mmCIF file of C-alpha atoms and ligand atoms in Angstrom:
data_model
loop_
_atom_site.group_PDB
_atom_site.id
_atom_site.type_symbol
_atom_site.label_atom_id
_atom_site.label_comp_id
_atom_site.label_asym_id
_atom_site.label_seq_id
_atom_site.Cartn_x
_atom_site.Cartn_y
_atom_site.Cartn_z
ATOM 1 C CA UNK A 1 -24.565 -21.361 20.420
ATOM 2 C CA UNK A 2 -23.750 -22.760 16.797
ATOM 3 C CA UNK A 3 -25.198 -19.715 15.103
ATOM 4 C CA UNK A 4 -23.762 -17.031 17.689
ATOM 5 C CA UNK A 5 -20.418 -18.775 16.543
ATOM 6 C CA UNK A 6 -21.134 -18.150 13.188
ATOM 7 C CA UNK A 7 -21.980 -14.668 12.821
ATOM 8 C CA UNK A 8 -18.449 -14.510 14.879
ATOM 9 C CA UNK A 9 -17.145 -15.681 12.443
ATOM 10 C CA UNK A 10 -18.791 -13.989 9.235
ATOM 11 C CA UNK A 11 -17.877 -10.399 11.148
ATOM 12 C CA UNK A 12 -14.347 -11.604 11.772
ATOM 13 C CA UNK A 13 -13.975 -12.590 7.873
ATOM 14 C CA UNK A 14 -15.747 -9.015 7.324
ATOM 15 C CA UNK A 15 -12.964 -7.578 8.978
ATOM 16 C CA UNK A 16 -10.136 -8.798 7.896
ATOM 17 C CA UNK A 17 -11.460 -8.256 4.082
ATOM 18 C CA UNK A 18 -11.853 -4.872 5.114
ATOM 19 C CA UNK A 19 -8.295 -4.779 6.468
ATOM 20 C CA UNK A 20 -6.871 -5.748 2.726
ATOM 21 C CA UNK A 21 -9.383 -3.286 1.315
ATOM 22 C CA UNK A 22 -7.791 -0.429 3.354
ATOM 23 C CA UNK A 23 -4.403 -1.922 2.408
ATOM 24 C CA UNK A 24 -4.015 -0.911 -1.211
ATOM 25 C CA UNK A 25 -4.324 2.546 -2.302
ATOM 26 C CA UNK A 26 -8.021 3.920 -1.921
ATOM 27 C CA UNK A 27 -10.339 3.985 -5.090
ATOM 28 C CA UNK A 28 -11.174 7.520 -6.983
ATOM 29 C CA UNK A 29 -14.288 8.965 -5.885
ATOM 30 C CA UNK A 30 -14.140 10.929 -9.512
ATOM 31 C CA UNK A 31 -12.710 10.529 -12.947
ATOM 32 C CA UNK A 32 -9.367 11.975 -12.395
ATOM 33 C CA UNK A 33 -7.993 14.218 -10.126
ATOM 34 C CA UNK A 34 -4.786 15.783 -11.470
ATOM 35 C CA UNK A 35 -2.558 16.440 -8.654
ATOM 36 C CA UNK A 36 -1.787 20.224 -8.203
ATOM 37 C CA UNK A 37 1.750 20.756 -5.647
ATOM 38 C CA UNK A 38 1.344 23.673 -5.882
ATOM 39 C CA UNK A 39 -1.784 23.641 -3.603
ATOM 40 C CA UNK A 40 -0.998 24.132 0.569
ATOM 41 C CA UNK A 41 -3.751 21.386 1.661
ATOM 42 C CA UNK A 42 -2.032 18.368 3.095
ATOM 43 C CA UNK A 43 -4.230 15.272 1.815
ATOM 44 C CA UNK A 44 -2.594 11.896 1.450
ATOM 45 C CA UNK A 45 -1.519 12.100 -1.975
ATOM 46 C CA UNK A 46 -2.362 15.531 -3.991
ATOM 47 C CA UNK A 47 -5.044 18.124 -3.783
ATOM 48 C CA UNK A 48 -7.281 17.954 -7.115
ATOM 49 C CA UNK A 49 -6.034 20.358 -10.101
ATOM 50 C CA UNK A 50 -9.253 22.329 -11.293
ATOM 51 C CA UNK A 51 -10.622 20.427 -13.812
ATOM 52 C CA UNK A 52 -11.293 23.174 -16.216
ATOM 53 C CA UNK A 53 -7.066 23.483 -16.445
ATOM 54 C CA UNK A 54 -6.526 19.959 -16.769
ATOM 55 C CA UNK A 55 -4.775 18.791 -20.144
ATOM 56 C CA UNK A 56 -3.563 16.484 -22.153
ATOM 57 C CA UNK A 57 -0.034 16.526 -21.206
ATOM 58 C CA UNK A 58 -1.126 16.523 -17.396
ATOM 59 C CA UNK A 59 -1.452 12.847 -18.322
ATOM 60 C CA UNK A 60 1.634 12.337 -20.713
ATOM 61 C CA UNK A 61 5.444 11.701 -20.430
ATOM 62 C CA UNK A 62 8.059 11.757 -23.337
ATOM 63 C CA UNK A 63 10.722 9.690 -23.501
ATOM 64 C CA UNK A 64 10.738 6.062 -21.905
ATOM 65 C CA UNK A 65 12.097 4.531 -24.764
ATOM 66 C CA UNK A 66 16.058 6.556 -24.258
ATOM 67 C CA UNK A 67 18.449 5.178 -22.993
ATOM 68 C CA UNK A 68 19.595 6.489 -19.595
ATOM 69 C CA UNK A 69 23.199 7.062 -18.245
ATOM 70 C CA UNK A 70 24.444 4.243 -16.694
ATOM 71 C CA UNK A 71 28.340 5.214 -15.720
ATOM 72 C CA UNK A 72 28.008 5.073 -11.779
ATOM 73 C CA UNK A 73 29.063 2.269 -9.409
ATOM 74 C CA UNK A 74 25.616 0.283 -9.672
ATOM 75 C CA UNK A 75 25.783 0.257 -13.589
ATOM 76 C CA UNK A 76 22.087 1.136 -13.727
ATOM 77 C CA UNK A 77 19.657 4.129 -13.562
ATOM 78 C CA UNK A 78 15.538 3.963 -12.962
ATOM 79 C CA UNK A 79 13.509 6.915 -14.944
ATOM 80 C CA UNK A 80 10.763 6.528 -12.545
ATOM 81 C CA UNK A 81 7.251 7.288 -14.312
ATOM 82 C CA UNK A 82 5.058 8.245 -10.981
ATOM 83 C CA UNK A 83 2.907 10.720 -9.949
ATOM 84 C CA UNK A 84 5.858 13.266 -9.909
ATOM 85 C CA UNK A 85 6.463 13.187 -13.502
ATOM 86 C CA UNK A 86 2.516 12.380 -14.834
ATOM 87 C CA UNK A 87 0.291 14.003 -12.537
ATOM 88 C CA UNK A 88 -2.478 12.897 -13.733
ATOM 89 C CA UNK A 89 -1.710 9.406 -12.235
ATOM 90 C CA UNK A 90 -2.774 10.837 -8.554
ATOM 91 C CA UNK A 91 -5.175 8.961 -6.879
ATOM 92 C CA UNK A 92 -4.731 5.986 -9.849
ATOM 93 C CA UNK A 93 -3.029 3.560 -7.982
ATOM 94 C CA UNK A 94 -0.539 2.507 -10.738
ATOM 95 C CA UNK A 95 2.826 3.899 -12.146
ATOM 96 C CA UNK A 96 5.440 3.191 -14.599
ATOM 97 C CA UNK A 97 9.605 2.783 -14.411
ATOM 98 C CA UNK A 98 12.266 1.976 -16.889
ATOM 99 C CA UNK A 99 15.844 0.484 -16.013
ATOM 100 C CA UNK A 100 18.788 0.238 -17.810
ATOM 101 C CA UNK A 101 21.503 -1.236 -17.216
ATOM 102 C CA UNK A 102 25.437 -1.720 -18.466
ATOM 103 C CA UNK A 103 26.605 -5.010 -18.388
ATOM 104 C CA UNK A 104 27.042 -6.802 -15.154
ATOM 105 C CA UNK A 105 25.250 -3.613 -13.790
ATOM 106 C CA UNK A 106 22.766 -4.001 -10.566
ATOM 107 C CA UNK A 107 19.442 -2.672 -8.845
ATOM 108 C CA UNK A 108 20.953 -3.245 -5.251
ATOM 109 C CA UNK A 109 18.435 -5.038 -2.596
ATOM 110 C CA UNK A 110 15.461 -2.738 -1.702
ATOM 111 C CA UNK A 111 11.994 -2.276 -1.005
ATOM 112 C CA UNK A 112 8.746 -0.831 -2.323
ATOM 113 C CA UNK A 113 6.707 -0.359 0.502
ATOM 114 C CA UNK A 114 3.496 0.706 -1.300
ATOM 115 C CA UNK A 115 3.451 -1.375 -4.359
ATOM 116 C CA UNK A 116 3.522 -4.547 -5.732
ATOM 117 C CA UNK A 117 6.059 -4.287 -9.080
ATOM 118 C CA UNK A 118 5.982 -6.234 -12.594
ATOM 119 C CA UNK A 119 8.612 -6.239 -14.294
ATOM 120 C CA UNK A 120 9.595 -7.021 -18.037
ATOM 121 C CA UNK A 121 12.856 -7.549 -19.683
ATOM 122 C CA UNK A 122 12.534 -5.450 -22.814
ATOM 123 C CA UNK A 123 16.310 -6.478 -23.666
ATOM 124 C CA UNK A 124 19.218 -8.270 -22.522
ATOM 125 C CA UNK A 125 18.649 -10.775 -20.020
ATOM 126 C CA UNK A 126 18.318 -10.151 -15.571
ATOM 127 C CA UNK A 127 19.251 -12.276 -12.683
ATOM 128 C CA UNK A 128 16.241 -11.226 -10.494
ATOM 129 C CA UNK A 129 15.105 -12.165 -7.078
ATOM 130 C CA UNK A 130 13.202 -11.505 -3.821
ATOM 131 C CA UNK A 131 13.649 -12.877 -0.208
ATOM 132 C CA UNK A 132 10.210 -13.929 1.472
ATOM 133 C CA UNK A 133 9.579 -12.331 5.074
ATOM 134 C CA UNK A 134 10.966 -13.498 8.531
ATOM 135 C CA UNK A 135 11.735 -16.558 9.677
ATOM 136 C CA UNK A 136 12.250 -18.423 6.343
ATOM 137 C CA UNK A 137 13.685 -15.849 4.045
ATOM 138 C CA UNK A 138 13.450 -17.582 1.374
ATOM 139 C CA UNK A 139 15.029 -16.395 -1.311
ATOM 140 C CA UNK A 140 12.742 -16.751 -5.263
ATOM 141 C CA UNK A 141 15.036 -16.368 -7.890
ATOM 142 C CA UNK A 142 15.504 -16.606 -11.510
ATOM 143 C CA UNK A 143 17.182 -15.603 -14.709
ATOM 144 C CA UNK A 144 14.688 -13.710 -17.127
ATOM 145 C CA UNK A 145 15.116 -13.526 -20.890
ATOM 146 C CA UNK A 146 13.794 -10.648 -23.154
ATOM 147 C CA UNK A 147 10.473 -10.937 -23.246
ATOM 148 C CA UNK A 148 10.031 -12.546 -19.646
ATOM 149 C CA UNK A 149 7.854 -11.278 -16.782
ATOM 150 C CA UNK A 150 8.410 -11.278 -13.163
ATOM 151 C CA UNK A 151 6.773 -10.001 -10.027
ATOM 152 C CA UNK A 152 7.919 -8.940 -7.158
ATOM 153 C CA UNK A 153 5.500 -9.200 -3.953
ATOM 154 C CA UNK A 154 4.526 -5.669 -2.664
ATOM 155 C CA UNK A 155 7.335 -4.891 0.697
ATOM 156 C CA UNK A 156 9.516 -7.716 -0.169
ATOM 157 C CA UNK A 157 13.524 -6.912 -0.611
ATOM 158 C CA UNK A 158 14.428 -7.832 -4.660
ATOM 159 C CA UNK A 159 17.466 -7.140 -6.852
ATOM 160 C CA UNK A 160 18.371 -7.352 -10.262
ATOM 161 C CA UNK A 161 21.723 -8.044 -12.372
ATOM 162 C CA UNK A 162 22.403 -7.934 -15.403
ATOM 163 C CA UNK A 163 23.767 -11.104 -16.148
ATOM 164 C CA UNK A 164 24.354 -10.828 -20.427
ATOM 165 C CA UNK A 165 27.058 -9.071 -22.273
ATOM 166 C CA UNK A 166 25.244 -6.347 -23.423
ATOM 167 C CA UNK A 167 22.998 -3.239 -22.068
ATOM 168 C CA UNK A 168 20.280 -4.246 -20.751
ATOM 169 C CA UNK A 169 16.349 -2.685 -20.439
ATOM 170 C CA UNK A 170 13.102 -3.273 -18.470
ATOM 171 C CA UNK A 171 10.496 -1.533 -17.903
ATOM 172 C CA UNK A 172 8.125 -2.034 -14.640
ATOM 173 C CA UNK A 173 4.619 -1.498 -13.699
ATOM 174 C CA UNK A 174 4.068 -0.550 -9.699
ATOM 175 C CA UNK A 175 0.495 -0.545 -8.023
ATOM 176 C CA UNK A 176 1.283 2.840 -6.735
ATOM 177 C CA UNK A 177 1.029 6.366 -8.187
ATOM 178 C CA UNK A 178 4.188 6.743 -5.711
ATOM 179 C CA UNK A 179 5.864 3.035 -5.006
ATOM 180 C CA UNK A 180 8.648 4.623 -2.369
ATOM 181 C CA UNK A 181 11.940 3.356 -2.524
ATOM 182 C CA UNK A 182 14.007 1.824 0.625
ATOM 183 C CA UNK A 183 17.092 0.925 -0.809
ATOM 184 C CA UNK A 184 18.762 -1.814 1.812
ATOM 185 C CA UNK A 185 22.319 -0.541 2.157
ATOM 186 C CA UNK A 186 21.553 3.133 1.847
ATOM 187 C CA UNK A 187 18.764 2.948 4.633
ATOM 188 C CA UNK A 188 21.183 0.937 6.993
ATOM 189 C CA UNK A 189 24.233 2.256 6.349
ATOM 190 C CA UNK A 190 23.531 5.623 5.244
ATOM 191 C CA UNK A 191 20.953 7.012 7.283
ATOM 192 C CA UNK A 192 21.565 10.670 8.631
ATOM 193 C CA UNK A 193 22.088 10.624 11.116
ATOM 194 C CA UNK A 194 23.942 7.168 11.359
ATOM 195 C CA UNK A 195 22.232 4.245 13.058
ATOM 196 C CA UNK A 196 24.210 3.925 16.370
ATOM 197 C CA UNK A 197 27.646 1.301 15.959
ATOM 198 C CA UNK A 198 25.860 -0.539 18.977
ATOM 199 C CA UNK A 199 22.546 -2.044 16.982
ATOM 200 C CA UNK A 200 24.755 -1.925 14.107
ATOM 201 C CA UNK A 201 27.379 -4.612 15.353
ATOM 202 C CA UNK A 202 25.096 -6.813 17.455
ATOM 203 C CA UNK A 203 22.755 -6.869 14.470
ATOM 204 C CA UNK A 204 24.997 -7.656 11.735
ATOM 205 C CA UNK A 205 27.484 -9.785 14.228
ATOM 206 C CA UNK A 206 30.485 -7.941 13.418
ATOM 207 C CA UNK A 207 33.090 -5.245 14.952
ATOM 208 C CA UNK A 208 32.908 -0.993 14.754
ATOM 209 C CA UNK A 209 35.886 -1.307 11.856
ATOM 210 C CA UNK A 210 33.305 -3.314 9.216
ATOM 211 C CA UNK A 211 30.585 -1.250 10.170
ATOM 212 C CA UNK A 212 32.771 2.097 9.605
ATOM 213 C CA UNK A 213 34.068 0.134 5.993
ATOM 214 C CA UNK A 214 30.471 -0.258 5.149
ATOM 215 C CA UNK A 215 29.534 2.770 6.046
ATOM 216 C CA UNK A 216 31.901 4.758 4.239
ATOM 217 C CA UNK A 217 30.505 4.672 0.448
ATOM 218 C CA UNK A 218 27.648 7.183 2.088
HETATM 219 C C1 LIG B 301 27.225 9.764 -18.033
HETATM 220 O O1 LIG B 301 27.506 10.058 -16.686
HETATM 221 C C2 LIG B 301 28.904 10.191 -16.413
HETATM 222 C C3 LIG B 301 29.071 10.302 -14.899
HETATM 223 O O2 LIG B 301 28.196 11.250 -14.347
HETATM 224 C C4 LIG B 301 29.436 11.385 -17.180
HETATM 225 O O3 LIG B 301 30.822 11.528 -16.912
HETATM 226 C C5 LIG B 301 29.200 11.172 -18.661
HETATM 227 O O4 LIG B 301 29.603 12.317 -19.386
HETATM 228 C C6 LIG B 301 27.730 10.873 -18.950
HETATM 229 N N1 LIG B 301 27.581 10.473 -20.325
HETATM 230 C C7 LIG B 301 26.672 11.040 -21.126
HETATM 231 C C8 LIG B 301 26.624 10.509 -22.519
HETATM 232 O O5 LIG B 301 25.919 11.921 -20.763
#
Protein backbone atom coordinates (compact mmCIF):
# COMPACT_ATOMS: atom_id res chain seq x y z
CA UNK A 1 0.00 0.00 0.00
CA UNK A 2 2.96 2.39 1.12
CA UNK A 3 4.81 1.92 -2.14
CA UNK A 4 1.59 2.03 -4.50
CA UNK A 5 1.24 5.50 -2.66
CA UNK A 6 4.46 6.43 -3.62
CA UNK A 7 4.81 5.90 -7.16
CA UNK A 8 1.36 8.07 -6.93
CA UNK A 9 3.03 10.34 -5.90
CA UNK A 10 6.44 10.39 -7.96
CA UNK A 11 3.95 10.36 -11.31
CA UNK A 12 1.91 13.18 -9.85
CA UNK A 13 5.28 15.31 -9.19
CA UNK A 14 6.20 14.03 -12.89
CA UNK A 15 3.31 15.75 -14.01
CA UNK A 16 3.09 18.74 -12.73
CA UNK A 17 7.01 19.35 -13.68
CA UNK A 18 5.93 18.56 -16.97
CA UNK A 19 3.09 21.09 -16.74
CA UNK A 20 5.83 24.07 -16.02
CA UNK A 21 7.98 22.53 -18.74
CA UNK A 22 5.15 23.03 -21.31
CA UNK A 23 4.58 26.45 -19.70
CA UNK A 24 7.49 28.48 -21.00
CA UNK A 25 8.23 28.76 -24.55
CA UNK A 26 9.45 25.32 -26.10
CA UNK A 27 13.30 24.74 -26.58
CA UNK A 28 14.99 24.92 -30.31
CA UNK A 29 15.30 21.67 -31.83
CA UNK A 30 18.23 23.51 -34.09
CA UNK A 31 20.64 26.36 -33.91
CA UNK A 32 18.47 29.09 -35.10
CA UNK A 33 15.60 29.28 -37.05
CA UNK A 34 15.15 32.76 -38.54
CA UNK A 35 11.57 33.44 -38.82
CA UNK A 36 10.42 33.96 -42.49
CA UNK A 37 6.49 35.91 -42.59
CA UNK A 38 6.58 35.70 -45.54
CA UNK A 39 6.01 31.87 -45.49
CA UNK A 40 1.92 30.64 -45.57
CA UNK A 41 2.51 27.66 -42.91
CA UNK A 42 0.77 28.48 -39.68
CA UNK A 43 3.23 27.09 -36.84
CA UNK A 44 3.15 28.66 -33.42
CA UNK A 45 5.65 31.21 -33.86
CA UNK A 46 7.46 31.44 -37.50
CA UNK A 47 8.24 29.00 -40.21
CA UNK A 48 12.23 28.56 -40.47
CA UNK A 49 14.04 31.08 -43.04
CA UNK A 50 16.36 28.80 -45.30
CA UNK A 51 19.41 28.73 -43.70
CA UNK A 52 21.55 29.29 -46.68
CA UNK A 53 19.78 33.14 -46.76
CA UNK A 54 20.18 33.73 -43.25
CA UNK A 55 22.47 36.83 -42.28
CA UNK A 56 23.93 38.81 -40.09
CA UNK A 57 21.47 41.50 -39.84
CA UNK A 58 18.61 38.76 -39.57
CA UNK A 59 19.96 38.86 -36.01
CA UNK A 60 20.70 42.69 -35.53
CA UNK A 61 18.76 45.93 -34.65
CA UNK A 62 20.12 49.60 -34.80
CA UNK A 63 19.25 52.01 -32.61
CA UNK A 64 18.22 51.24 -28.86
CA UNK A 65 20.27 53.75 -27.50
CA UNK A 66 17.79 57.05 -29.24
CA UNK A 67 15.72 58.56 -27.62
CA UNK A 68 12.06 58.02 -28.56
CA UNK A 69 9.15 60.59 -28.80
CA UNK A 70 7.50 60.94 -25.79
CA UNK A 71 4.75 63.95 -26.44
CA UNK A 72 1.44 61.83 -25.98
CA UNK A 73 -0.84 61.63 -22.92
CA UNK A 74 1.19 58.67 -21.17
CA UNK A 75 4.57 60.64 -21.48
CA UNK A 76 6.30 57.44 -22.58
CA UNK A 77 6.96 55.24 -25.69
CA UNK A 78 8.34 51.31 -25.71
CA UNK A 79 10.71 50.47 -28.94
CA UNK A 80 9.90 46.92 -28.51
CA UNK A 81 13.00 44.64 -29.62
CA UNK A 82 10.97 41.16 -30.42
CA UNK A 83 10.79 38.81 -32.92
CA UNK A 84 9.13 41.44 -35.27
CA UNK A 85 12.03 43.64 -35.47
CA UNK A 86 15.11 40.75 -35.01
CA UNK A 87 13.93 37.73 -36.56
CA UNK A 88 16.38 35.82 -35.73
CA UNK A 89 15.07 35.76 -32.08
CA UNK A 90 12.16 33.13 -33.25
CA UNK A 91 11.99 30.21 -31.38
CA UNK A 92 14.71 31.94 -28.65
CA UNK A 93 12.54 32.55 -25.97
CA UNK A 94 13.93 36.02 -25.02
CA UNK A 95 13.48 39.67 -26.33
CA UNK A 96 14.51 43.12 -25.68
CA UNK A 97 12.47 46.72 -25.01
CA UNK A 98 13.52 50.21 -24.27
CA UNK A 99 11.25 52.96 -22.50
CA UNK A 100 11.51 56.40 -22.24
CA UNK A 101 9.89 58.51 -20.56
CA UNK A 102 9.23 62.57 -19.95
CA UNK A 103 8.97 63.53 -16.61
CA UNK A 104 6.10 62.39 -14.52
CA UNK A 105 5.39 60.21 -17.68
CA UNK A 106 3.73 56.51 -17.16
CA UNK A 107 3.61 52.78 -18.53
CA UNK A 108 -0.20 52.45 -17.55
CA UNK A 109 -1.19 48.96 -15.69
CA UNK A 110 -0.85 45.94 -18.08
CA UNK A 111 0.08 42.55 -18.68
CA UNK A 112 2.59 40.31 -20.42
CA UNK A 113 0.98 37.20 -20.77
CA UNK A 114 3.94 35.20 -22.17
CA UNK A 115 6.87 36.55 -20.37
CA UNK A 116 8.38 37.21 -17.33
CA UNK A 117 10.14 41.02 -17.73
CA UNK A 118 13.48 42.56 -16.10
CA UNK A 119 13.77 45.67 -16.09
CA UNK A 120 16.69 48.27 -15.58
CA UNK A 121 16.70 51.92 -15.00
CA UNK A 122 19.39 53.11 -17.38
CA UNK A 123 18.51 56.84 -16.21
CA UNK A 124 16.35 58.86 -14.16
CA UNK A 125 14.67 57.17 -11.48
CA UNK A 126 10.83 54.82 -11.74
CA UNK A 127 8.08 54.28 -9.32
CA UNK A 128 7.42 50.61 -10.35
CA UNK A 129 5.03 48.01 -9.19
CA UNK A 130 2.97 44.82 -9.67
CA UNK A 131 -0.28 43.52 -7.97
CA UNK A 132 -0.07 39.68 -6.98
CA UNK A 133 -3.12 37.47 -8.30
CA UNK A 134 -6.69 37.08 -6.75
CA UNK A 135 -7.73 37.20 -3.57
CA UNK A 136 -4.83 39.18 -1.97
CA UNK A 137 -3.74 41.55 -4.64
CA UNK A 138 -1.09 42.55 -3.17
CA UNK A 139 0.42 45.21 -4.49
CA UNK A 140 5.00 45.02 -4.61
CA UNK A 141 6.22 48.27 -5.08
CA UNK A 142 9.22 50.36 -5.13
CA UNK A 143 11.16 53.34 -6.31
CA UNK A 144 14.25 52.28 -8.55
CA UNK A 145 17.35 54.41 -9.03
CA UNK A 146 19.65 54.32 -12.17
CA UNK A 147 21.29 51.42 -12.08
CA UNK A 148 18.49 49.34 -10.20
CA UNK A 149 16.83 46.09 -11.34
CA UNK A 150 13.39 44.91 -10.99
CA UNK A 151 11.24 42.02 -12.09
CA UNK A 152 8.07 41.72 -12.83
CA UNK A 153 6.39 38.08 -12.43
CA UNK A 154 5.33 36.67 -15.89
CA UNK A 155 0.99 37.61 -16.21
CA UNK A 156 1.05 39.91 -13.34
CA UNK A 157 -0.49 43.67 -13.94
CA UNK A 158 2.76 46.34 -13.33
CA UNK A 159 3.22 50.05 -14.03
CA UNK A 160 5.84 52.44 -14.06
CA UNK A 161 6.23 56.37 -13.35
CA UNK A 162 8.57 58.38 -13.69
CA UNK A 163 8.93 59.90 -10.52
CA UNK A 164 12.41 62.41 -11.13
CA UNK A 165 12.61 65.68 -12.88
CA UNK A 166 14.17 64.64 -15.79
CA UNK A 167 13.69 62.06 -18.90
CA UNK A 168 13.88 59.03 -17.94
CA UNK A 169 15.25 55.42 -19.70
CA UNK A 170 15.07 51.62 -19.14
CA UNK A 171 15.59 49.07 -20.97
CA UNK A 172 13.86 45.45 -20.33
CA UNK A 173 14.58 41.92 -20.99
CA UNK A 174 11.21 39.59 -21.62
CA UNK A 175 11.38 35.64 -21.69
CA UNK A 176 9.53 35.79 -24.90
CA UNK A 177 10.56 36.28 -28.54
CA UNK A 178 6.88 37.93 -28.52
CA UNK A 179 5.87 39.04 -24.67
CA UNK A 180 2.10 40.31 -25.86
CA UNK A 181 0.86 43.28 -24.41
CA UNK A 182 -2.71 43.63 -22.50
CA UNK A 183 -2.77 47.02 -21.55
CA UNK A 184 -5.57 47.25 -18.49
CA UNK A 185 -7.64 50.26 -19.52
CA UNK A 186 -7.40 49.77 -23.25
CA UNK A 187 -8.55 46.00 -22.99
CA UNK A 188 -11.54 47.02 -20.64
CA UNK A 189 -12.51 50.04 -21.83
CA UNK A 190 -11.56 49.97 -25.31
CA UNK A 191 -12.32 46.76 -26.67
CA UNK A 192 -14.17 46.72 -30.15
CA UNK A 193 -16.60 46.03 -29.86
CA UNK A 194 -17.30 47.52 -26.29
CA UNK A 195 -17.71 45.18 -23.34
CA UNK A 196 -21.51 45.39 -22.62
CA UNK A 197 -22.45 48.60 -19.84
CA UNK A 198 -24.10 45.59 -17.85
CA UNK A 199 -20.66 43.56 -16.73
CA UNK A 200 -19.15 46.85 -16.96
CA UNK A 201 -21.18 48.57 -14.03
CA UNK A 202 -21.75 45.55 -11.79
CA UNK A 203 -18.04 44.85 -12.13
CA UNK A 204 -16.58 48.10 -11.46
CA UNK A 205 -19.70 49.12 -8.98
CA UNK A 206 -20.56 52.18 -10.70
CA UNK A 207 -23.39 53.81 -13.10
CA UNK A 208 -23.57 53.79 -17.35
CA UNK A 209 -22.35 57.77 -17.12
CA UNK A 210 -18.63 56.68 -15.50
CA UNK A 211 -18.44 53.85 -17.63
CA UNK A 212 -19.29 56.09 -20.88
CA UNK A 213 -16.50 58.89 -19.17
CA UNK A 214 -14.06 56.09 -19.06
CA UNK A 215 -14.73 54.88 -22.05
CA UNK A 216 -14.44 57.84 -24.04
CA UNK A 217 -10.44 58.36 -24.37
CA UNK A 218 -10.84 55.10 -26.89
C1 LIG B 1 6.83 64.09 -31.23
O1 LIG B 1 5.48 63.72 -31.39
C2 LIG B 1 4.58 64.83 -31.42
C3 LIG B 1 3.16 64.28 -31.38
O2 LIG B 1 2.98 63.26 -32.33
C4 LIG B 1 4.89 65.67 -32.64
O3 LIG B 1 4.00 66.78 -32.67
C5 LIG B 1 6.33 66.15 -32.57
O4 LIG B 1 6.66 66.86 -33.75
C6 LIG B 1 7.29 64.98 -32.38
N1 LIG B 1 8.61 65.48 -32.11
C7 LIG B 1 9.68 65.05 -32.80
C8 LIG B 1 10.98 65.65 -32.40
O5 LIG B 1 9.61 64.23 -33.69
Amino acid sequence: MMKMEKSVLVLFFLAITCAITIAVEPSPLQDFCVADPTSPARVNGFPCLDPKQVKAQHFSFRGIHIPANTSNPQGSRVTPVNVVQIPGLNTLGISLARIDYAPWGVIPPHTHPRATEVLTVLEGSLLVGFVTSNPNNQLISKVLLKGDVFVFPVGLVHFQRNVGYGNAVSISALSSQNPGVITIANAVFGSNPRIEDSVLTKAFQVDKSIISRLQAPF
